[in-house]
mmCIF file of C-alpha atoms in Angstrom:
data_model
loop_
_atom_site.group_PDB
_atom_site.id
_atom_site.type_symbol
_atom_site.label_atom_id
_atom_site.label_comp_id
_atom_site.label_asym_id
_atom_site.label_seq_id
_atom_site.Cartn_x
_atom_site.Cartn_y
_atom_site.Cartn_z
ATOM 1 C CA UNK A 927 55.494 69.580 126.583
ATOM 2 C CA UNK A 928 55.737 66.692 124.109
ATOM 3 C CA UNK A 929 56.146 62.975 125.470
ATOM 4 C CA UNK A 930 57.578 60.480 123.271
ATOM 5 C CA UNK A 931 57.455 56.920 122.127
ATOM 6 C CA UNK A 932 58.810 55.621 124.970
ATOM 7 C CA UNK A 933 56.155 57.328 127.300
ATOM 8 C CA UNK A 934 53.343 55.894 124.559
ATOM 9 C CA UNK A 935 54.675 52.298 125.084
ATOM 10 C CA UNK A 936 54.454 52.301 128.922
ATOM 11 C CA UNK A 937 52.091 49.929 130.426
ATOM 12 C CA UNK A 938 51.083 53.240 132.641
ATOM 13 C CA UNK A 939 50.880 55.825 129.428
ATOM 14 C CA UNK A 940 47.517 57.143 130.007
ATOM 15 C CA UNK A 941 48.696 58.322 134.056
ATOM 16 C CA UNK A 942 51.902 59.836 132.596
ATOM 17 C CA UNK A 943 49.922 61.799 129.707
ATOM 18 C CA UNK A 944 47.257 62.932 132.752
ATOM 19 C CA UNK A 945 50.264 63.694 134.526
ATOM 20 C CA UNK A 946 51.922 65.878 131.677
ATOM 21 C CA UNK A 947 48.959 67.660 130.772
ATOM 22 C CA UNK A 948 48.703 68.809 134.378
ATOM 23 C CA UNK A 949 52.199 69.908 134.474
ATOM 24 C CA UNK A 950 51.241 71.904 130.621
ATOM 25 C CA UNK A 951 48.476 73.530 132.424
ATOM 26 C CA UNK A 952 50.154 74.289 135.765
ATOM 27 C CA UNK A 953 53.128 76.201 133.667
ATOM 28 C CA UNK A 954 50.917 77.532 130.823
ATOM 29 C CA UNK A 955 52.401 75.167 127.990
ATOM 30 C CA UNK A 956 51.228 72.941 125.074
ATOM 31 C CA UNK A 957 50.926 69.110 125.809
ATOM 32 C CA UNK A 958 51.670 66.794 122.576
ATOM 33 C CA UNK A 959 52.607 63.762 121.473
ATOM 34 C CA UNK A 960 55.558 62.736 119.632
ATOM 35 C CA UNK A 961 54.504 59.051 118.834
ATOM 36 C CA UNK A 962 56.589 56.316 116.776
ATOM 37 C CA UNK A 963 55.119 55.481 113.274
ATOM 38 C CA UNK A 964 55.029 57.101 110.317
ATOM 39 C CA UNK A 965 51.195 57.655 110.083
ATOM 40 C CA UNK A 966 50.215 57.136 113.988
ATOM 41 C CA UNK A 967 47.808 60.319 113.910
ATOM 42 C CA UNK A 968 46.601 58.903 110.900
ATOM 43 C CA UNK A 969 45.728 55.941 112.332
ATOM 44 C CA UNK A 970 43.969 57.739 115.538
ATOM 45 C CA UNK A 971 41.923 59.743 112.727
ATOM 46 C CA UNK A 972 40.699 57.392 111.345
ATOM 47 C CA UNK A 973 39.691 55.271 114.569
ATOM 48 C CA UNK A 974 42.010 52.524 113.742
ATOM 49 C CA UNK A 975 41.920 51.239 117.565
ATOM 50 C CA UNK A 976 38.791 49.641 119.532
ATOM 51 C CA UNK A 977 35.677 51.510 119.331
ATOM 52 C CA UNK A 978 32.834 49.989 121.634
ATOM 53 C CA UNK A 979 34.064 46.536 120.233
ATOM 54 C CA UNK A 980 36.963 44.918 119.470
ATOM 55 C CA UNK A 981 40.074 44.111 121.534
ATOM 56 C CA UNK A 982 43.569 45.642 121.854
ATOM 57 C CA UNK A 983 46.510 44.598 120.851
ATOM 58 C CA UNK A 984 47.478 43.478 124.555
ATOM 59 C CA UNK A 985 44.387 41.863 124.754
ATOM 60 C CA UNK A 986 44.831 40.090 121.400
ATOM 61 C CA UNK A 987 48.131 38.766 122.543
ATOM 62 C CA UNK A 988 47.271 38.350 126.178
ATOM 63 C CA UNK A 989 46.594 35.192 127.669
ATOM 64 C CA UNK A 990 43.385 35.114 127.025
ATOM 65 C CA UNK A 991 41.594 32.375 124.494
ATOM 66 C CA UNK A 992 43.518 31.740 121.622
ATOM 67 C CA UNK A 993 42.806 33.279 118.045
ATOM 68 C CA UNK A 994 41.000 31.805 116.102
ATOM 69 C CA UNK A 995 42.592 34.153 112.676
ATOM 70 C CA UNK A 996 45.027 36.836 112.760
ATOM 71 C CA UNK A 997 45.789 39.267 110.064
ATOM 72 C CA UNK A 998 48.916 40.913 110.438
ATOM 73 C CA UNK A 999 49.038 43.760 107.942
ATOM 74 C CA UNK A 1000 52.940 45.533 107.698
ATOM 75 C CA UNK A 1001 53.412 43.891 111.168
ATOM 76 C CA UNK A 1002 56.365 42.224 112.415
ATOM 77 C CA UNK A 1003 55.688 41.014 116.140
ATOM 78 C CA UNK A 1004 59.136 39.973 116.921
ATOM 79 C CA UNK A 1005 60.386 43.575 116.613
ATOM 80 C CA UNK A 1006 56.839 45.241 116.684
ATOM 81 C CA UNK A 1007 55.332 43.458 119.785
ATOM 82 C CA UNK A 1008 56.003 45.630 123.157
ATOM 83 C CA UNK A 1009 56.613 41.999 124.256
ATOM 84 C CA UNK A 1010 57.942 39.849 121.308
ATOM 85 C CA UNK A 1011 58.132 36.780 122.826
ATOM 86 C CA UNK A 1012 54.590 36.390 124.354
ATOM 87 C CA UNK A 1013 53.232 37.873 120.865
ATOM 88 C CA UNK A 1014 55.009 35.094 118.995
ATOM 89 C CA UNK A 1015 54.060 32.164 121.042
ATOM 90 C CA UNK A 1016 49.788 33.982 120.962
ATOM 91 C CA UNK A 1017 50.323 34.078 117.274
ATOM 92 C CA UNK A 1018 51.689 30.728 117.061
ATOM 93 C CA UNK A 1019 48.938 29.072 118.976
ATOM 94 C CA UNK A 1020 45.919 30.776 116.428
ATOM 95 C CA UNK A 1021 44.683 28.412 114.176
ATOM 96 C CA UNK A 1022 45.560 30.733 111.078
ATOM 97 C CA UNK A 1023 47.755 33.766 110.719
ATOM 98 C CA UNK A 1024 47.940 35.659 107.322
ATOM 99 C CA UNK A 1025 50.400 38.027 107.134
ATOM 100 C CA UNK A 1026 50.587 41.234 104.449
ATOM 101 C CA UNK A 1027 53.754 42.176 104.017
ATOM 102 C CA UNK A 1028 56.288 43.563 102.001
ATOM 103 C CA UNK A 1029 59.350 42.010 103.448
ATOM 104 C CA UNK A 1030 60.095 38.246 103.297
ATOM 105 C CA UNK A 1031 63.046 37.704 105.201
ATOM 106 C CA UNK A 1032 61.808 38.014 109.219
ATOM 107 C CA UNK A 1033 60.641 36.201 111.542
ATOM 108 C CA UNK A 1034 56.794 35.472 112.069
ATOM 109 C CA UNK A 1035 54.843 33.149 113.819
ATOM 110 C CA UNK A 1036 54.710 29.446 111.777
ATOM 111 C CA UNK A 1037 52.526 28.442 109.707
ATOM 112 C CA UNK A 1038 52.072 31.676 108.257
ATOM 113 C CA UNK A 1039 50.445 32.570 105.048
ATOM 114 C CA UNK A 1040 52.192 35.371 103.701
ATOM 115 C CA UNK A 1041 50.131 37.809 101.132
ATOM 116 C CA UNK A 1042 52.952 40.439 99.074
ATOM 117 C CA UNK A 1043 51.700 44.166 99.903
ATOM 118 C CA UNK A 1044 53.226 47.042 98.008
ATOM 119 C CA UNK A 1045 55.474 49.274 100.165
ATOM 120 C CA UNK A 1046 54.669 52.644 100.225
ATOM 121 C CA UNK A 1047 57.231 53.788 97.837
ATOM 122 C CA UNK A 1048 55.166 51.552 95.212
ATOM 123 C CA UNK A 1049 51.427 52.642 95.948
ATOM 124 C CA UNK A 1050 49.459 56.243 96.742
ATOM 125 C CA UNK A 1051 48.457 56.824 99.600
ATOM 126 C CA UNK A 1052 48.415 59.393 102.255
ATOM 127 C CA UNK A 1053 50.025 59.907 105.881
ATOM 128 C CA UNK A 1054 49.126 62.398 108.102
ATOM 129 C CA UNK A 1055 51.843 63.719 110.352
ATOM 130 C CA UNK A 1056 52.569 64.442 114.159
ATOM 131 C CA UNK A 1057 51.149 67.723 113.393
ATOM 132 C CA UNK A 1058 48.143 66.362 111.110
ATOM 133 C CA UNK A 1059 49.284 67.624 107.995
ATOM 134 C CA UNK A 1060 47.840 65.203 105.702
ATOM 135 C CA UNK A 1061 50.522 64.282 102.970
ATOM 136 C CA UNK A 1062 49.174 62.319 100.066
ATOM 137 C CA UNK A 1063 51.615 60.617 97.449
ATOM 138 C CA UNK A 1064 51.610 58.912 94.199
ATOM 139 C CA UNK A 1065 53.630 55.418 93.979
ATOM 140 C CA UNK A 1066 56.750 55.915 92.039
ATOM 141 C CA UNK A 1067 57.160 52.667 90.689
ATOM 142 C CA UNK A 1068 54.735 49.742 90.004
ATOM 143 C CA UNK A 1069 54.119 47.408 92.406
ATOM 144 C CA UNK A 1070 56.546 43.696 91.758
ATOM 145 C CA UNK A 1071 55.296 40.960 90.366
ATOM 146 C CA UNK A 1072 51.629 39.497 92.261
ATOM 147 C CA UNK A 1073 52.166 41.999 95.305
ATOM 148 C CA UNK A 1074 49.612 45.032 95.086
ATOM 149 C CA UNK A 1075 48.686 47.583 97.456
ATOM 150 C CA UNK A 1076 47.494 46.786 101.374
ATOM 151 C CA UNK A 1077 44.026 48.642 100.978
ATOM 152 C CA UNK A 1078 43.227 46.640 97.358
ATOM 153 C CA UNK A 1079 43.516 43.387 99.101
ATOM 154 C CA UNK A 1080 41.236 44.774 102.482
ATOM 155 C CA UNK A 1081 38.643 46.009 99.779
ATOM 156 C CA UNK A 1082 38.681 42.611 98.311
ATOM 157 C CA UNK A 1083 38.712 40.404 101.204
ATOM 158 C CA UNK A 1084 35.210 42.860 102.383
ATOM 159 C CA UNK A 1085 33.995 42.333 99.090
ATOM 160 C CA UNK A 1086 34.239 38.248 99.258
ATOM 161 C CA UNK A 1087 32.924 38.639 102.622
ATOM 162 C CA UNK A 1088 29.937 40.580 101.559
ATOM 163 C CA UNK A 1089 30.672 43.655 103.857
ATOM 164 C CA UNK A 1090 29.327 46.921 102.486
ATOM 165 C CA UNK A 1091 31.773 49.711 102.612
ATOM 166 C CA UNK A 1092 34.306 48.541 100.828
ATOM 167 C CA UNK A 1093 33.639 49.953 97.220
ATOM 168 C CA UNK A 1094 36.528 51.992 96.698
ATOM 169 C CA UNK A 1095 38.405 52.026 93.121
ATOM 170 C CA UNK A 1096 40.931 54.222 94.542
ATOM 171 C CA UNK A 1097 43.301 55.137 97.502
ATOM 172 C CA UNK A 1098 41.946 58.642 96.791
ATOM 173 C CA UNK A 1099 38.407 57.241 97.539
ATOM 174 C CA UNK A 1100 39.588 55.518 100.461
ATOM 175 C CA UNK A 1101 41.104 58.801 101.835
ATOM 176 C CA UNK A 1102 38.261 61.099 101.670
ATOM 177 C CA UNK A 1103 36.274 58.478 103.042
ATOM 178 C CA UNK A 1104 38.627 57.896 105.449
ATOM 179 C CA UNK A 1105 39.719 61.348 106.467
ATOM 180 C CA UNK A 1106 36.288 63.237 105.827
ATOM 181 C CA UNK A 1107 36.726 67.384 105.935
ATOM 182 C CA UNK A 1108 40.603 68.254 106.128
ATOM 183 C CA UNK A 1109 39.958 71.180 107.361
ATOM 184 C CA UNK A 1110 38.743 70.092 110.588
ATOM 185 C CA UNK A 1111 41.543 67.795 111.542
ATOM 186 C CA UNK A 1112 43.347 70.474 113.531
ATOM 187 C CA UNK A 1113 39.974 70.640 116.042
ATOM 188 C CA UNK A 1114 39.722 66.997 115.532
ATOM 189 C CA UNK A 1115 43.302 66.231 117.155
ATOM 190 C CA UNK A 1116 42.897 69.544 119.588
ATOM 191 C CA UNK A 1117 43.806 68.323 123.053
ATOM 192 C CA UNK A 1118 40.839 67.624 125.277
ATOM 193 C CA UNK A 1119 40.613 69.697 128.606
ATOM 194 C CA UNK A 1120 42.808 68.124 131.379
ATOM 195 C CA UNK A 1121 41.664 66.246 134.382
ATOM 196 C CA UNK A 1122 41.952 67.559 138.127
ATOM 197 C CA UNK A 1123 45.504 67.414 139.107
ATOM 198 C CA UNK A 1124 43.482 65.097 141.998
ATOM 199 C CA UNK A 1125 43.049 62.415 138.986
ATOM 200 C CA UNK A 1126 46.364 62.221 138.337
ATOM 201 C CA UNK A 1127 47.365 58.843 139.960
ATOM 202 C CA UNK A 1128 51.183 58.288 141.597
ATOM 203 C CA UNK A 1129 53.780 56.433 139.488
ATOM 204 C CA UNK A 1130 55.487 54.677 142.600
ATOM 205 C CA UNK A 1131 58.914 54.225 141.637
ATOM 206 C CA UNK A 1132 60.505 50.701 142.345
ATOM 207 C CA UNK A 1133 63.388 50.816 144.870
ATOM 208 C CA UNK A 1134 66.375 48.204 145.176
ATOM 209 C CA UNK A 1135 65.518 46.694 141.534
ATOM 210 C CA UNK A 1136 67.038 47.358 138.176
ATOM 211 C CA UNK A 1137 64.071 48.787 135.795
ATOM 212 C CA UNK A 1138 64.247 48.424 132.268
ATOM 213 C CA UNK A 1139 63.124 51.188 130.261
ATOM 214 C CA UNK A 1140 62.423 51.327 126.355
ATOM 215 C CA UNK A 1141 62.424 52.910 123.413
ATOM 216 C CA UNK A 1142 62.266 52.771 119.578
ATOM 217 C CA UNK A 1143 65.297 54.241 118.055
ATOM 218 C CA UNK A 1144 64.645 55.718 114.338
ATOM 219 C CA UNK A 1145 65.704 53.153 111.862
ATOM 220 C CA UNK A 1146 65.337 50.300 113.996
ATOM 221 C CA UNK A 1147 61.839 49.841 114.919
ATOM 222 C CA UNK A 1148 58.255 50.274 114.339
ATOM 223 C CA UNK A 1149 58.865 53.876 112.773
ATOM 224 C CA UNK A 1150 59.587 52.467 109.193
ATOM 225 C CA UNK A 1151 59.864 48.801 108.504
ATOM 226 C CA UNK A 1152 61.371 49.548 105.155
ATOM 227 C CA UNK A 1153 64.639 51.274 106.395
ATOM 228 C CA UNK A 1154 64.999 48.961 109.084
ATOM 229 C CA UNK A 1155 64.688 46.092 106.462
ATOM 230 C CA UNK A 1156 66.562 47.452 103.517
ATOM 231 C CA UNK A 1157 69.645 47.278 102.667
ATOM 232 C CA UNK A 1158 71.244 50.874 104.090
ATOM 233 C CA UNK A 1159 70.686 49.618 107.358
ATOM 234 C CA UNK A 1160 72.224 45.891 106.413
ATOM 235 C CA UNK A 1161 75.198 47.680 105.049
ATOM 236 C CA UNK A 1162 75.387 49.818 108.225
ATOM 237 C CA UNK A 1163 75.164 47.068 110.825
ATOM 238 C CA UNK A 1164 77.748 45.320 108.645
ATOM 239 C CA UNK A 1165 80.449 47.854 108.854
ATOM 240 C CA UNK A 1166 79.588 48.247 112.072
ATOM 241 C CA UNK A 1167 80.942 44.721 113.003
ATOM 242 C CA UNK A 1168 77.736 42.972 113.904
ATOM 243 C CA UNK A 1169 76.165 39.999 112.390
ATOM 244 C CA UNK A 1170 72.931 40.989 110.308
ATOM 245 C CA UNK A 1171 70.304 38.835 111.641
ATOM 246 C CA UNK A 1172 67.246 37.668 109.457
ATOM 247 C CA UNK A 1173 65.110 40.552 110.365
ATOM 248 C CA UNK A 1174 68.175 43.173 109.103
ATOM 249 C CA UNK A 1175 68.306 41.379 105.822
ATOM 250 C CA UNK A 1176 67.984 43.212 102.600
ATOM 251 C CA UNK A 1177 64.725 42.434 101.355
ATOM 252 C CA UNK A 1178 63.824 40.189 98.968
ATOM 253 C CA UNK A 1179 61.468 41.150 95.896
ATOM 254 C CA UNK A 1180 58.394 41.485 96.033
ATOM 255 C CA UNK A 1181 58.082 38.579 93.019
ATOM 256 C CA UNK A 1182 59.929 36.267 95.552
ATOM 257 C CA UNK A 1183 57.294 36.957 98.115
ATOM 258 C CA UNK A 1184 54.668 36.153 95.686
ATOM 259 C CA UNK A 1185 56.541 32.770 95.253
ATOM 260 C CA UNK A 1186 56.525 31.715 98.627
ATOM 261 C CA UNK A 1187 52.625 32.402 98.644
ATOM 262 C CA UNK A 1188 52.224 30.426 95.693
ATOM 263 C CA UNK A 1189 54.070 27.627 97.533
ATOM 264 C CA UNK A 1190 51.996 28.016 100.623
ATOM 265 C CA UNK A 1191 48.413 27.833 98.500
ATOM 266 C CA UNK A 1192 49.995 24.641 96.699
ATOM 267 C CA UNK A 1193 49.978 23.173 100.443
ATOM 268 C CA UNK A 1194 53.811 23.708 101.177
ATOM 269 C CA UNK A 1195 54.692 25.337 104.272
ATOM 270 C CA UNK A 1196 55.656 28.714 103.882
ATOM 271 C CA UNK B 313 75.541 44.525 123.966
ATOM 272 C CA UNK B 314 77.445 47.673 125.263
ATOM 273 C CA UNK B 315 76.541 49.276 128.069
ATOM 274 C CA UNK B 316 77.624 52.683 129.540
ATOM 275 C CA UNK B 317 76.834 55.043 132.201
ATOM 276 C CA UNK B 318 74.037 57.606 131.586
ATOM 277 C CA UNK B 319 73.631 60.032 133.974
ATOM 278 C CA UNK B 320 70.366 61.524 132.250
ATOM 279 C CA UNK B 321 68.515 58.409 133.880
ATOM 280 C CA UNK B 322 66.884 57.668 137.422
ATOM 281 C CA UNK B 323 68.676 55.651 139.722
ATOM 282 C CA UNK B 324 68.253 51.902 138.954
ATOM 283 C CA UNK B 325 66.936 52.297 135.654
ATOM 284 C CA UNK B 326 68.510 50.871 132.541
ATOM 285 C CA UNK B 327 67.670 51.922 128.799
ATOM 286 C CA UNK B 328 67.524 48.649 126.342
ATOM 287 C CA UNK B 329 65.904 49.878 123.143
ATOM 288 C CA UNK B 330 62.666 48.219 121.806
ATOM 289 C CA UNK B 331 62.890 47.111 118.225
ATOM 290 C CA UNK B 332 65.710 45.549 117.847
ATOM 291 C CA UNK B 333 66.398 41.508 117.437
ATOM 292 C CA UNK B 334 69.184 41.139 120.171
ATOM 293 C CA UNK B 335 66.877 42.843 123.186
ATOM 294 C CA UNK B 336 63.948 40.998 121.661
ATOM 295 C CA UNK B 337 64.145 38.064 123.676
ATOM 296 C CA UNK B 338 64.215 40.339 126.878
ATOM 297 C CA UNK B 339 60.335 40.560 126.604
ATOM 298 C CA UNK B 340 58.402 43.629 128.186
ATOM 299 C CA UNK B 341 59.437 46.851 127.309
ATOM 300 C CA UNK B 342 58.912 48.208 130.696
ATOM 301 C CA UNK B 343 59.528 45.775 133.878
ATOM 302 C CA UNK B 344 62.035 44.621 135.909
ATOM 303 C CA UNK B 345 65.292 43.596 135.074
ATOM 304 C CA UNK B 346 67.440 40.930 136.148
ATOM 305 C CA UNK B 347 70.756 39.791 135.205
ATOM 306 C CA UNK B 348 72.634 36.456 136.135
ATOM 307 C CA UNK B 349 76.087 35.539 135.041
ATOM 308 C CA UNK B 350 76.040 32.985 132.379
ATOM 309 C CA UNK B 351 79.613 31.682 133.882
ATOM 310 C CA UNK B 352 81.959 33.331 131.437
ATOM 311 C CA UNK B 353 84.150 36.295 132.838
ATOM 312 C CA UNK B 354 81.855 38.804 130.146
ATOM 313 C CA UNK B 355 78.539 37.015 129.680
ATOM 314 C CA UNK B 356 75.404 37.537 131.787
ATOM 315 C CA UNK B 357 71.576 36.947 130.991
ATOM 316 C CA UNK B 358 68.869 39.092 131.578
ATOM 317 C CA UNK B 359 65.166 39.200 131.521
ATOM 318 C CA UNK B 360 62.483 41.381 131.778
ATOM 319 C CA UNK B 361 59.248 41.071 134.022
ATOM 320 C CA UNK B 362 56.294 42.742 132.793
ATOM 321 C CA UNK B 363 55.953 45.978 134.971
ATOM 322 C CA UNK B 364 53.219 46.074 137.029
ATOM 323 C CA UNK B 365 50.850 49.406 136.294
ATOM 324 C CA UNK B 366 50.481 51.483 139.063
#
């Protein structure tokens, strides 16, 4: 039994993945997760969510106190948000937002300082797949003009905050840290034992209402920013008759994006 | 946006993919939906409440 992206997005994911790992064990199967995102078992291996501090992502974006900083790193919250609207007005009301990006042309909360990252086709680095295979790569080309790669500019911004840790002098480095023993990664991501069936709690279906449900189709949403941005998917919405809007725009270069942050440091808007 | 009928889906339920800058502005991914008529014979609004875990 594998659930999906949509099932990870639902506000009630953790009672349908108790649910489906009931159902795995009542009929003898294998429970998994097919999740959006190119590296999201990466990112779970390597603890990239709250640990015993820290906030969520709903939390961040709730309507709780406003943030003070925000650093949005390949992020674009009025595509990537589950609710775009309420993450662009949280964003807008922090008193700084810094965004690392590749990709110029879409929409982000204003003012935004925007830092040029390398996309992944011009850095190494390593994903690790819905069946944790780790897959390390080398960057094909070099990086345009001032933008470098995501974890450089991390490691630096640790370093000027005095934060140990960050010592790295490669993505290599920053891997093995990262990762630890390879070998283990299969027990690492092994499914924990299920609950009682008793845990399981009801979904309780809505009756006489129209329910929306989502999902991210391939190509369009938090999977891969870059075909979503480039300009494949511009040409393809094109002949398909609809108007590209400034998130389907080809991207601009990464030199342009360096531009604009040169603009925003001389005290111009960005 | 174009809608058809897909009978692999619950009764009342409408799929609106996520990701995507015209369904955007609907908000939650999960939650009710409502739709008004905007006044033209073809347009209508909708919205999205934020479902309410169970």
């Amino acid at each position: 039994m594998l659930l999906g992206n949509a099932a990870a997005q639902h506000p009630d994911s953790a009672a349908l993945e108790r649910l489906g790992r009931w159902i795995a064990e009542q009929t003898g199967a294998t429970f998994g997760w097919l999740v959006d995102g190119g590296n999201g078992v990466g990112a779970q291996l390597v603890g990239a969510a709250p640990q015993d501090v820290g906030a969520t992502a709903d939390e961040m974006l709730g309507a709780g106190a406003p943030l003070k900083a925000c650093i949005l790193m390949n992020v674009e919250p009025s595509l990537d948000a589950a609710d775009p609207p309420r993450a662009l007005a949280a964003l807008s009301g922090a008193e700084m937002v810094v965004a690392m990006t590749a990709f110029m042309r879409e929409r982000r909360p204003s003012p935004t300082c925007c830092c040029p990252i390398a996309p992944f086709t011009e850095t190494s680095g390593t994903f690790v797949n819905a069946e944790g295979r780790v897959q390390s790569m080398h960057g094909v080309v070099k990086p345009r003009g001032e933008a470098r790669p995501a974890w450089k500019m991390l490691r630096v911004l640790g370093n000027l905050l005095g934060l140990p840790g960050f010592a790295f002098e490669t993505s290599e480095e920053v891997r093995d840290e990262a990762l630890g023993d390879v070998s283990t990664i299969a027990a690492r991501l092994a499914a924990p034992p299920s609950q009682s069936p008793d845990a399981a709690p009801a979904l309780v279906p809505t009756r006489g209402v129209l329910e929306r449900i989502a999902d991210v189709p391939i190509y369009a949403g938090r999977s891969d920013r870059a075909p979503r941005a480039g300009v494949a998917a511009h040409r393809r919405r094109a002949a398909a008759g609809r108007r590209p809007s400034r998130a389907s725009s080809p991207p601009s270069a990464a030199s342009s994006t360096a531009r604009r942050c040169a603009s925003a440091r001389a005290g111009r808007r960005s | 946006m174009p809608a058809r009928i897909d009978p692999s889906l619950a009764a009342n339920v409408i799929r609106v993919a996520a990701g995507d800058p015209h369904t955007a502005p609907l908000g939650p991914m999960f939650g009710t939906l409502t739709i008004e008529a905007l006044g033209g014979r073809n347009a209508a609004a909708a919205s999205t409440r934020e479902a309410t875990p169970s």
